[in-house]
Short mmCIF file of N, CA and C in Angstrom, two decimals:
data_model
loop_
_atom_site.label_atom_id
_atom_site.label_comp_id
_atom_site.label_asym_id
_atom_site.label_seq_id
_atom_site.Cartn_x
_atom_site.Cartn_y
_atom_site.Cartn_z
N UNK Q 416 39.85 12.80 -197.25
CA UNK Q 416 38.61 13.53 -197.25
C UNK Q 416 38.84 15.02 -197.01
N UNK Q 417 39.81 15.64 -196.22
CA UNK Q 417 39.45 16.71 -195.71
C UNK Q 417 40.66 17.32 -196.38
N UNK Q 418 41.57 16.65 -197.25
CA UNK Q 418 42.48 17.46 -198.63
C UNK Q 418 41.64 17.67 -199.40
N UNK Q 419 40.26 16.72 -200.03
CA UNK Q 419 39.66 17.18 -201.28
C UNK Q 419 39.18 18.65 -200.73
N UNK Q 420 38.67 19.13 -199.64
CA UNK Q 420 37.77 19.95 -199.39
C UNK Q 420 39.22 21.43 -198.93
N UNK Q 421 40.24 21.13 -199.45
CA UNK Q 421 41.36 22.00 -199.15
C UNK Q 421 42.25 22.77 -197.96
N UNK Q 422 41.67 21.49 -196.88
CA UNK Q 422 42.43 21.36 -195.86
C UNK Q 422 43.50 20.66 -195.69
N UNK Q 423 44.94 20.74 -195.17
CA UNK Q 423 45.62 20.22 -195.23
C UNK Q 423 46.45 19.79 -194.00
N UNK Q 424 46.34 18.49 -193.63
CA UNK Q 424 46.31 18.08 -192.76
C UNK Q 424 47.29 17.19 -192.49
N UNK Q 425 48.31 17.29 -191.70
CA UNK Q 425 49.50 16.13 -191.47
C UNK Q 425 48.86 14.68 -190.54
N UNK Q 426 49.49 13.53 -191.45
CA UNK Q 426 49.09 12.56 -190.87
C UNK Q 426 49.41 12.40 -188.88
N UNK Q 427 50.48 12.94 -188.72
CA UNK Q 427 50.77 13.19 -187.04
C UNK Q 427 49.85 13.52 -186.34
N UNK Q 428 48.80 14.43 -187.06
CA UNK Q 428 48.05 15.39 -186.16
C UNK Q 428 47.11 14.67 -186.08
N UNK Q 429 47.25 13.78 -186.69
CA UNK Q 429 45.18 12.94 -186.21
C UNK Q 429 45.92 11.59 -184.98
N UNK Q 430 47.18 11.66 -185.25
CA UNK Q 430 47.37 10.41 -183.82
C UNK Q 430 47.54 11.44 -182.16
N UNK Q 431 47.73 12.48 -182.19
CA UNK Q 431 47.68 13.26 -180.98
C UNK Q 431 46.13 13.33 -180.53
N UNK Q 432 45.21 13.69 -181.73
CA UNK Q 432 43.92 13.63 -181.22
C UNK Q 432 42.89 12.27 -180.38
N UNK Q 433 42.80 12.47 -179.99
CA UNK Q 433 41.97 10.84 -178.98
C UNK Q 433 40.40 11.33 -178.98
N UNK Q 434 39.67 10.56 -179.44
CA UNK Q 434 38.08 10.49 -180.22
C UNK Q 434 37.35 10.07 -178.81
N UNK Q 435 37.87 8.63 -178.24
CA UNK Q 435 37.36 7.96 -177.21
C UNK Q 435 37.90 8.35 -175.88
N UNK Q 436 38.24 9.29 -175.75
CA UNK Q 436 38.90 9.43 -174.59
C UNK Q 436 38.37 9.18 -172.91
N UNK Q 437 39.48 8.12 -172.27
CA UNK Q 437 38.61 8.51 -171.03
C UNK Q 437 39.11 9.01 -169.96
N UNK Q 438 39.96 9.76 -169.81
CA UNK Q 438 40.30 10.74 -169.31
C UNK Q 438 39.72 12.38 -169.29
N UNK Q 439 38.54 12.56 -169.24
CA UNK Q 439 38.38 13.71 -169.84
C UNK Q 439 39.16 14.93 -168.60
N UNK Q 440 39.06 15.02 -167.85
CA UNK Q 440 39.83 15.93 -167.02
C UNK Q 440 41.38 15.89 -166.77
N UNK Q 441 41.42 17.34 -167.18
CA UNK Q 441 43.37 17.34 -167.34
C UNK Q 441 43.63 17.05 -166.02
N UNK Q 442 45.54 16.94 -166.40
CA UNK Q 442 46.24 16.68 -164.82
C UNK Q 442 45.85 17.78 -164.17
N UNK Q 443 46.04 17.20 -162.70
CA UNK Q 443 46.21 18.22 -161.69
C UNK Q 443 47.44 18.54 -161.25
N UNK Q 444 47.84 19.80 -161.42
CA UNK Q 444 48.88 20.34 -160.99
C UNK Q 444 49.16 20.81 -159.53
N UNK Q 445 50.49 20.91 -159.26
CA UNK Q 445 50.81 21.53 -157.92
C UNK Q 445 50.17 22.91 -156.96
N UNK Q 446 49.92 23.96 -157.91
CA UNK Q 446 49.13 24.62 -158.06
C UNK Q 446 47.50 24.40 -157.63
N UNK Q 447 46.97 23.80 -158.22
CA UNK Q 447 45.37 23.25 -158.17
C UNK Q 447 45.20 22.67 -156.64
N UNK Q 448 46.56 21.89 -156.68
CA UNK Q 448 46.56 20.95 -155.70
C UNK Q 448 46.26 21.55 -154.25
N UNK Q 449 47.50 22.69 -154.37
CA UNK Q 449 47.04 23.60 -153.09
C UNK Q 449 46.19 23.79 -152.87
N UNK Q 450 45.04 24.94 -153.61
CA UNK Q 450 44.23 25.41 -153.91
C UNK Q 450 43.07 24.25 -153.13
N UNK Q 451 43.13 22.76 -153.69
CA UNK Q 451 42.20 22.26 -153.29
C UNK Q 451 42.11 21.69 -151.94
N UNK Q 452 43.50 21.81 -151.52
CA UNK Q 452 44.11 21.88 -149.99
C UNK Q 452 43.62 22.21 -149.24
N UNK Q 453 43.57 23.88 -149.17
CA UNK Q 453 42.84 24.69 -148.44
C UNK Q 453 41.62 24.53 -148.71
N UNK Q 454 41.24 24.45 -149.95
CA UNK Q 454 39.35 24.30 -149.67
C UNK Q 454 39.09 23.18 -148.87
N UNK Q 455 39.54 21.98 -148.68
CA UNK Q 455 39.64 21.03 -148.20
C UNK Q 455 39.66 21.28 -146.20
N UNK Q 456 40.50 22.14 -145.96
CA UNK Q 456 40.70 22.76 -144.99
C UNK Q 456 39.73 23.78 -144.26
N UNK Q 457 39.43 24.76 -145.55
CA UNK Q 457 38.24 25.39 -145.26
C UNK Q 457 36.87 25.06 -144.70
N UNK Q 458 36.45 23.66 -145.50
CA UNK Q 458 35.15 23.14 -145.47
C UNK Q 458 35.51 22.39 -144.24
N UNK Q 459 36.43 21.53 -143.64
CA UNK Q 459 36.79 21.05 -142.44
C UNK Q 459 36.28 21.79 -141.29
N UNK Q 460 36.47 22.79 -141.26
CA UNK Q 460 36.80 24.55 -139.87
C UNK Q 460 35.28 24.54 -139.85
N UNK Q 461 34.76 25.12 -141.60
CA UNK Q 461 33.60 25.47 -141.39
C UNK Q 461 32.59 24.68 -140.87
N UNK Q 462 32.68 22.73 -140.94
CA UNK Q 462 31.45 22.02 -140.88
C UNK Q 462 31.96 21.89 -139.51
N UNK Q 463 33.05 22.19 -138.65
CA UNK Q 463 33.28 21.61 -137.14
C UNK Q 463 32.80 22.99 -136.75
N UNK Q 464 32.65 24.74 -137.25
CA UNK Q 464 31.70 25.65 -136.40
C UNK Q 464 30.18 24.99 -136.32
N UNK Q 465 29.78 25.14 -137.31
CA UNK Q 465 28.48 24.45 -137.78
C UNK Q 465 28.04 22.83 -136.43
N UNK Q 466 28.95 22.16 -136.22
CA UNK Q 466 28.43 20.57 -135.85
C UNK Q 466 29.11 21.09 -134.45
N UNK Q 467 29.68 21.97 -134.03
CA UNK Q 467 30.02 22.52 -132.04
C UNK Q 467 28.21 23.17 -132.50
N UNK Q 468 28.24 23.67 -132.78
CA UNK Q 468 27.15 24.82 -132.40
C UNK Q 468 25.84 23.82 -132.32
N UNK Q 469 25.53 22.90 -133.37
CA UNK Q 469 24.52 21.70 -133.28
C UNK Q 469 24.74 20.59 -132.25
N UNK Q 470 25.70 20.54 -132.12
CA UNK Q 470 25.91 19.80 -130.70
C UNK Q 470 25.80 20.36 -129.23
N UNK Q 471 26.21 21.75 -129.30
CA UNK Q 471 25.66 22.61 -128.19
C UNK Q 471 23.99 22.49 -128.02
N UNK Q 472 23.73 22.70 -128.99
CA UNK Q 472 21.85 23.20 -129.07
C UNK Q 472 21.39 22.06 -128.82
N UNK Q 473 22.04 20.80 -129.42
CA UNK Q 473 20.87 19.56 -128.92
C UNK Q 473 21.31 18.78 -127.95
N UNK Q 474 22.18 19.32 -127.27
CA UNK Q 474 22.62 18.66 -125.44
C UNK Q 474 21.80 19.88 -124.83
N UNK Q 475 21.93 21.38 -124.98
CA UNK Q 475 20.95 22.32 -124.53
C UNK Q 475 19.42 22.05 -124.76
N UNK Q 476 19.09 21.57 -125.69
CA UNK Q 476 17.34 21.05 -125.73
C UNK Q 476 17.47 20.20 -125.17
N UNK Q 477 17.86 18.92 -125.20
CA UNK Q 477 17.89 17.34 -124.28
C UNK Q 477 18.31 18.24 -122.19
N UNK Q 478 18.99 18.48 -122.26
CA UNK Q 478 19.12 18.50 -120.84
C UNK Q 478 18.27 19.94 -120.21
N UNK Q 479 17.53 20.95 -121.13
CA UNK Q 479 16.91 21.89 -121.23
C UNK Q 479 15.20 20.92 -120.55
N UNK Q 480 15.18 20.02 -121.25
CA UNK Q 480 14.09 19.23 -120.86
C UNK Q 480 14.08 18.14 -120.15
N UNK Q 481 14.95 17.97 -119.52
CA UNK Q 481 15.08 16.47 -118.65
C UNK Q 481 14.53 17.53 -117.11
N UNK Q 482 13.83 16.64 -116.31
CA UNK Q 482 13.43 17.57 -115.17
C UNK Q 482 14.84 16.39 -113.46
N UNK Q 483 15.20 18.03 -112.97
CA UNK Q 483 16.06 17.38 -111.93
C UNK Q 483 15.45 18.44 -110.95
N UNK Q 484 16.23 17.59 -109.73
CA UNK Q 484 16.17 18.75 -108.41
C UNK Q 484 16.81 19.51 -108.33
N UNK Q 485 17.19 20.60 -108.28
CA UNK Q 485 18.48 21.68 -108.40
C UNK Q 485 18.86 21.90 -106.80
N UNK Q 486 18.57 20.85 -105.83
CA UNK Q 486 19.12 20.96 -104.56
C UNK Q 486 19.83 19.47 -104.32
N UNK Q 487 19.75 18.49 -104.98
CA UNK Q 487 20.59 17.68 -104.73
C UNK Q 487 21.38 17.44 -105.83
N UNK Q 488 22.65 17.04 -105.72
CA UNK Q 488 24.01 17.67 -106.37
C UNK Q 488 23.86 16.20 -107.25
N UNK Q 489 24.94 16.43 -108.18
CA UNK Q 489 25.34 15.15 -109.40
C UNK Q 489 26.12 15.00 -109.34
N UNK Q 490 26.84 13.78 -108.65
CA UNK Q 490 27.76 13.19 -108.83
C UNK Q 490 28.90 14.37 -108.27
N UNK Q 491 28.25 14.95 -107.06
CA UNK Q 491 28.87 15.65 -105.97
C UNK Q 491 28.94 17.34 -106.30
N UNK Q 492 28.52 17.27 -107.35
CA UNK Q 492 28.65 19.10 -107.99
C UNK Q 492 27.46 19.50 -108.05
N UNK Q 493 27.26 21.18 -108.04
CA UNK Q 493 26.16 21.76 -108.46
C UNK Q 493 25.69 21.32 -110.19
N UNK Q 494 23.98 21.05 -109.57
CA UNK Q 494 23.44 20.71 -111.05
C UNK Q 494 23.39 21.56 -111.88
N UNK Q 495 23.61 22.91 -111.62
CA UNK Q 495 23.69 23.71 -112.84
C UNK Q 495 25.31 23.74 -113.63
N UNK Q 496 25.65 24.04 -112.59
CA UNK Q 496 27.40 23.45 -113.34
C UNK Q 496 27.44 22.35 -114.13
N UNK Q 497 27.07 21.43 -113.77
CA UNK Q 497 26.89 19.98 -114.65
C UNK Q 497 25.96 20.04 -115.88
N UNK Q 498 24.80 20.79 -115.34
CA UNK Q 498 24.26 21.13 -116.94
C UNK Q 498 25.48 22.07 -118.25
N UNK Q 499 25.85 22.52 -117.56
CA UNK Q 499 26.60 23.50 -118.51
C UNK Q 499 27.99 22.93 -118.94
N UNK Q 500 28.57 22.15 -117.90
CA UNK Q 500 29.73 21.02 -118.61
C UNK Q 500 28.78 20.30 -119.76
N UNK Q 501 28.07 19.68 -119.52
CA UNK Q 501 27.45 18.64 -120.59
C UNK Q 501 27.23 19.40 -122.02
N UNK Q 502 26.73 20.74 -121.66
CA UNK Q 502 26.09 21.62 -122.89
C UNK Q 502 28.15 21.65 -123.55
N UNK Q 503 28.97 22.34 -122.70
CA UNK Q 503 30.44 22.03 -123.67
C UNK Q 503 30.51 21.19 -124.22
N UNK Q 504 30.35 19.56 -123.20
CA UNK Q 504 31.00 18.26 -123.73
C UNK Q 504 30.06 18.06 -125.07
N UNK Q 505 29.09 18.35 -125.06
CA UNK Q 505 28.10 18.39 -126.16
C UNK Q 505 28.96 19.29 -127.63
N UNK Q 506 29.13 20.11 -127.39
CA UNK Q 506 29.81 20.90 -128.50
C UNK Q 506 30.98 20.23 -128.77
N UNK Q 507 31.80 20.33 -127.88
CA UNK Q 507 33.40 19.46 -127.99
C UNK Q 507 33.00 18.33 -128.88
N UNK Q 508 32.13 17.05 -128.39
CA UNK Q 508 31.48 15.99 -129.50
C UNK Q 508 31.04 16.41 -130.51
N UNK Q 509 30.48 17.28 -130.91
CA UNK Q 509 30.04 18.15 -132.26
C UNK Q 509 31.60 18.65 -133.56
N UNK Q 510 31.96 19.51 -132.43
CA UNK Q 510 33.48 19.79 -133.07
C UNK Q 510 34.54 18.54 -133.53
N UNK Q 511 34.39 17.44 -133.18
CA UNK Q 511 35.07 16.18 -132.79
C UNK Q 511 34.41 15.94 -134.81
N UNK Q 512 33.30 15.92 -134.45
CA UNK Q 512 32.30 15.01 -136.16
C UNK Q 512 32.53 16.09 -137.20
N UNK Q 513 33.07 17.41 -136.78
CA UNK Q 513 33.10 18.51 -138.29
C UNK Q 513 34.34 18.03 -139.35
N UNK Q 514 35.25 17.67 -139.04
CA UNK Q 514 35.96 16.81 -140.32
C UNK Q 514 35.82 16.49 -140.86
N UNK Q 515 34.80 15.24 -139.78
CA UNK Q 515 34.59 13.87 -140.87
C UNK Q 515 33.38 14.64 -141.48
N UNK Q 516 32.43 15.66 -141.60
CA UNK Q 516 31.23 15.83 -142.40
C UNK Q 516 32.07 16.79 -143.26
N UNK Q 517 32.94 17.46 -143.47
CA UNK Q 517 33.92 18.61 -144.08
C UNK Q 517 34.53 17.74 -145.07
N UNK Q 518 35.32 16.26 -144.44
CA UNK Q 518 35.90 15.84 -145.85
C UNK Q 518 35.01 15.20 -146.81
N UNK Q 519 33.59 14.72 -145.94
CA UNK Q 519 32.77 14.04 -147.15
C UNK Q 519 32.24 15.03 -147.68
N UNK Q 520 32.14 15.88 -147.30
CA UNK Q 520 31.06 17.02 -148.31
C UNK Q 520 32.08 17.57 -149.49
N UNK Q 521 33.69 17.56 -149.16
CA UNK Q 521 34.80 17.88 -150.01
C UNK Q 521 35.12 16.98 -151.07
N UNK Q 522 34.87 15.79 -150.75
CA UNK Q 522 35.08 14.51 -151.85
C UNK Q 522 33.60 14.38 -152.20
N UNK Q 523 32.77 14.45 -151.94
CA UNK Q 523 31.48 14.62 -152.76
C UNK Q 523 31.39 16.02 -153.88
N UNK Q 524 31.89 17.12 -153.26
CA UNK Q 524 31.81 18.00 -154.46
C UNK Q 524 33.17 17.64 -155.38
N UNK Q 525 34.28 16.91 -154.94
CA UNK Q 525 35.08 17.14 -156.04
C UNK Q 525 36.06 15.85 -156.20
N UNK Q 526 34.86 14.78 -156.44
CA UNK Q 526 34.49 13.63 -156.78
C UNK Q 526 35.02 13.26 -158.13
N UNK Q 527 35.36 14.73 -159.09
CA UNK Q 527 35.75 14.20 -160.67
C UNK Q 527 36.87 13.81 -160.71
N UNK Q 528 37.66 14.65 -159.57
CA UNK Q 528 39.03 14.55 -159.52
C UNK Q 528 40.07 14.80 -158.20
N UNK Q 529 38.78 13.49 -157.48
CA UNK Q 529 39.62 13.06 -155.85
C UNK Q 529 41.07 11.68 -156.45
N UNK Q 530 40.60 11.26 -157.03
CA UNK Q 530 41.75 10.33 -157.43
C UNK Q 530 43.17 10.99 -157.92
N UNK Q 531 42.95 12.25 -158.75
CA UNK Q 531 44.35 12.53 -159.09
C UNK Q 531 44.74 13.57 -157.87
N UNK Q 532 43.49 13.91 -157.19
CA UNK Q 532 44.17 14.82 -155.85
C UNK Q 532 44.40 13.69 -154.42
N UNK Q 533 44.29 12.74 -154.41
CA UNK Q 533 44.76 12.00 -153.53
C UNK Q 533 46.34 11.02 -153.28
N UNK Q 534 46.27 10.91 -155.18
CA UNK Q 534 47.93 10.74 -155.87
C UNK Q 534 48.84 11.88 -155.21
N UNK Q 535 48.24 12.97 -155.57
CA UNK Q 535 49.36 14.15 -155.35
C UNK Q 535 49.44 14.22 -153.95
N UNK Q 536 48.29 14.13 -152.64
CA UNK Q 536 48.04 14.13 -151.93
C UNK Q 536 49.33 13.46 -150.97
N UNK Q 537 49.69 12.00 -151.43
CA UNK Q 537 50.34 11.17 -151.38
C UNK Q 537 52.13 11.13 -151.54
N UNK Q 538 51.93 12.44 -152.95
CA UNK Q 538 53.42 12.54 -153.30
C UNK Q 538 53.76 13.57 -152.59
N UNK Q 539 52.56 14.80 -152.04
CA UNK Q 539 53.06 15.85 -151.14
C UNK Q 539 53.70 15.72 -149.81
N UNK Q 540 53.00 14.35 -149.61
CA UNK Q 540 53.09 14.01 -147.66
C UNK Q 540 54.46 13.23 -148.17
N UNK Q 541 54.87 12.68 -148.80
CA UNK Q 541 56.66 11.65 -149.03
C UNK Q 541 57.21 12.37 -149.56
N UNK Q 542 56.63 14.01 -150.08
CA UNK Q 542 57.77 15.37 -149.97
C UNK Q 542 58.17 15.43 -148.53
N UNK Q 543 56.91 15.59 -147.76
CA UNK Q 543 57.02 16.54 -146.64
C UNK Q 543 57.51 16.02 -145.72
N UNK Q 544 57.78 14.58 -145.74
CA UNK Q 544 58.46 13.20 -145.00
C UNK Q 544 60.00 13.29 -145.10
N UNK Q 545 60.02 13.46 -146.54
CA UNK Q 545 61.61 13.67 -147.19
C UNK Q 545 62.45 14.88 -146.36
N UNK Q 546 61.61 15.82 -146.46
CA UNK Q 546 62.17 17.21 -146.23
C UNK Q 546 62.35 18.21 -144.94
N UNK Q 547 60.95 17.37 -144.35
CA UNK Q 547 61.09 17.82 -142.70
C UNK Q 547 62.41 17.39 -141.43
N UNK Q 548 62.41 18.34 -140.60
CA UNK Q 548 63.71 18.14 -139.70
C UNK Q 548 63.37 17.11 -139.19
N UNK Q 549 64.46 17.10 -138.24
CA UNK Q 549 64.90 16.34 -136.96
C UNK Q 549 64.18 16.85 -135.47
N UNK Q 550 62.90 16.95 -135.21
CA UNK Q 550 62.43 17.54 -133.80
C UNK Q 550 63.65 17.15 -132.47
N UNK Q 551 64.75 16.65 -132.21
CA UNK Q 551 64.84 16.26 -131.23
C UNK Q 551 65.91 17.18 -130.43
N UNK Q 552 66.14 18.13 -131.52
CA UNK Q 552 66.84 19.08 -130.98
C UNK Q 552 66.48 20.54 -130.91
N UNK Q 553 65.09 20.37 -131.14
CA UNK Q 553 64.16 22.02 -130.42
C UNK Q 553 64.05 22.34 -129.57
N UNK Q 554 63.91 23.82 -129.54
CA UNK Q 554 63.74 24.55 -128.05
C UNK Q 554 62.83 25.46 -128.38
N UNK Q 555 62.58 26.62 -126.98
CA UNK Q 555 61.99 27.53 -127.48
C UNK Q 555 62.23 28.68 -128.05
N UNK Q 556 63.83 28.41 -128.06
CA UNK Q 556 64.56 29.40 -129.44
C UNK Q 556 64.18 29.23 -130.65
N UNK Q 557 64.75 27.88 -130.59
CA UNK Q 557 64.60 27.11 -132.04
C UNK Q 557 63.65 25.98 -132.32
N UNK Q 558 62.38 26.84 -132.72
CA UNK Q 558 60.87 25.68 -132.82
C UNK Q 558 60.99 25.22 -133.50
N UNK Q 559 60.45 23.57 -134.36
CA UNK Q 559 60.27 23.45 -135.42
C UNK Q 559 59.26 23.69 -136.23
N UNK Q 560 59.84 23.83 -137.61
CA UNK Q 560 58.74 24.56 -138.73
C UNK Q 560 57.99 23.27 -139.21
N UNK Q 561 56.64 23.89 -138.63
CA UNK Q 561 55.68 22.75 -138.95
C UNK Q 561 55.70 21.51 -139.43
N UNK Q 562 55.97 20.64 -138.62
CA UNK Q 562 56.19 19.19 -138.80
C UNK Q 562 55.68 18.66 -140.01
N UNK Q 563 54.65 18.65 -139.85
CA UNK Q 563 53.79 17.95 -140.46
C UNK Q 563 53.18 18.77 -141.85
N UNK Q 564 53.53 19.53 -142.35
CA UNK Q 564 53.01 20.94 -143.24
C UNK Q 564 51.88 21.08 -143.45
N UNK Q 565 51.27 21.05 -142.41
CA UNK Q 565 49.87 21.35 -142.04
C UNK Q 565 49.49 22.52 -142.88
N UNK Q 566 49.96 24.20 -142.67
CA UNK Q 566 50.22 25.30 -143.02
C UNK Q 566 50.32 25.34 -144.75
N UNK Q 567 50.63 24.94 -145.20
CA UNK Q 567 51.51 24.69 -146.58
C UNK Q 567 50.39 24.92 -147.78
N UNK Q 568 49.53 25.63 -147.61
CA UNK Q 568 48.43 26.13 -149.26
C UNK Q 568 49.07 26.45 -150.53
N UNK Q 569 50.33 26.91 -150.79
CA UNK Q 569 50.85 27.34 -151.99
C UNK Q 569 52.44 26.98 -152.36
N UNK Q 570 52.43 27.39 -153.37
CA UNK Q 570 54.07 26.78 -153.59
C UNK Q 570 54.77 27.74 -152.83
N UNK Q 571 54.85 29.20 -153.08
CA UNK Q 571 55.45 29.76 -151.88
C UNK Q 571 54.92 29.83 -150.68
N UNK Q 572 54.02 29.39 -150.14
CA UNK Q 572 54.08 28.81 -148.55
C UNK Q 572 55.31 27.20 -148.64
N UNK Q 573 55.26 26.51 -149.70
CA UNK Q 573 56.18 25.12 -149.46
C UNK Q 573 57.68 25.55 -149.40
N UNK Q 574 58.07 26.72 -150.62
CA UNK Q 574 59.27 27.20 -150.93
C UNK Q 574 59.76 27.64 -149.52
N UNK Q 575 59.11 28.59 -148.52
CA UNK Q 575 58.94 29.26 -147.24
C UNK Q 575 59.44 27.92 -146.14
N UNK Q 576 58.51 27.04 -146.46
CA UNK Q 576 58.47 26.10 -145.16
C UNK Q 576 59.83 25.51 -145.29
N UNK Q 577 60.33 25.11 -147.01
CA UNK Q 577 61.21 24.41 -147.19
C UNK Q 577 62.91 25.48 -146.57
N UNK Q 578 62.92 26.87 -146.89
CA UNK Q 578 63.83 27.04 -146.08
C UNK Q 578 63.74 28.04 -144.91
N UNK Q 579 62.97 27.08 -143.95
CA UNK Q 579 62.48 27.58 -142.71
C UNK Q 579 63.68 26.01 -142.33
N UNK Q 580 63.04 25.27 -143.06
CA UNK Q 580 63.55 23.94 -142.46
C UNK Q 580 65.12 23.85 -142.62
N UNK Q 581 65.88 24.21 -143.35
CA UNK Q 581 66.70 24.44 -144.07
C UNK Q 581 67.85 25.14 -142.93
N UNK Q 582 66.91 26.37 -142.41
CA UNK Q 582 67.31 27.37 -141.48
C UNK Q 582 67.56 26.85 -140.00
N UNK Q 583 66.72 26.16 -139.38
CA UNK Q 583 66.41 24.96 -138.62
C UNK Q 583 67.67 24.24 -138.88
N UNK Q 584 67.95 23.55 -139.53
CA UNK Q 584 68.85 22.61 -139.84
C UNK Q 584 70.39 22.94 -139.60
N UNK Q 585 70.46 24.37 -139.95
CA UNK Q 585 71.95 25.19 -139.92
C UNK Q 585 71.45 25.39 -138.24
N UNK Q 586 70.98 25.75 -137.75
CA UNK Q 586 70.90 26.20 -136.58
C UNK Q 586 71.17 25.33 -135.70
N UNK Q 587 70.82 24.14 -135.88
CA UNK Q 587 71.19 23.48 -134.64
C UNK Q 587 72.54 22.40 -135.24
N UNK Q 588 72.87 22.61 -136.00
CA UNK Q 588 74.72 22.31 -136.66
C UNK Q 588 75.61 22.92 -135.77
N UNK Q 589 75.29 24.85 -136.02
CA UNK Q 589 75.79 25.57 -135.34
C UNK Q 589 75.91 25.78 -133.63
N UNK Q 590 74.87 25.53 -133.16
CA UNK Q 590 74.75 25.60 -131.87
C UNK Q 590 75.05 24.18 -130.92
N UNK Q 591 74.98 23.34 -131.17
CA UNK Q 591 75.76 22.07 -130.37
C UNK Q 591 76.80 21.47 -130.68
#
């Protein structure tokens, strides 16, 4: 059909094309991956400011309105002191729930392609398993470079970490 009309077309090129495809979103690369790392990270920080500060305010309204005597003590301390521990412990519990509302709000926006970022997710951490030191011979000379590659947003932050570790590794060869 599309020779009569003086296009010319190699039979190869129509088997690369896919009509039904269900894949519609490309791979995710190493690159992306970071990228979605830190947003991942970002939205974490930001929903645990957000859920301390809502947890402050509604142990501060709840104990703002509970009526006490402010001459007999709680549980042996001044009641105002104890109000104001509770108003922390209140935030601290707030800060405690910002993760967990940070990673669902992170896999809800990027829901198209949590599956191929949880693959990579997977192959990054049995990098970072592979590649990380030996803690048992640190000091406070010689710290180790982030265990766990917490830190790690880009390929040169990994390239960095990788010979931090590297450096680490000669160091304590050399020194015992």
């Amino acid at each position: 059909m599309f020779r009569q009309i003086g296009i010319n077309v190699r039979a190869s090129a129509w088997k690369q094309v896919r009509f039904n495809s269900t894949n519609s979103t490309p791979a995710l690369n190493w690159v992306d991956f970071l990228k979605l790392k830190k947003e991942n990270h970002v939205m974490n920080i930001t929903a645990s400011v957000f859920t301390t500060l809502a947890g402050g305010v509604v142990t501060l309204t709840y104990l703002g309105n509970y009526e006490f005597d402010p001459e007999k003590p709680i549980l042996g301390m001044d009641p105002i002191m104890m109000m104001g521990g509770g108003v922390v412990l209140g935030g601290f519990v707030g800060y405690l729930f910002g993760p967990t509302i940070g990673t669902s709000l992170f896999r809800l926006k990027n829901r198209s392609i949590l599956k191929q970022f949880l693959q990579k997710d997977s192959i990054f951490l049995t990098k970072i398993k592979a590649n990380r030191v030996d803690p048992s011979s640190q000091s406070f000379s010689n710290p180790v470079p982030d265990y766990y590659g917490e830190k790690i947003y880009s390929l040169k932050g990994y390239k960095q970490w990788l010979r931090d570790c590297n450096a680490y590794r000669r160091k304590t060869k050399e020194f015992l």
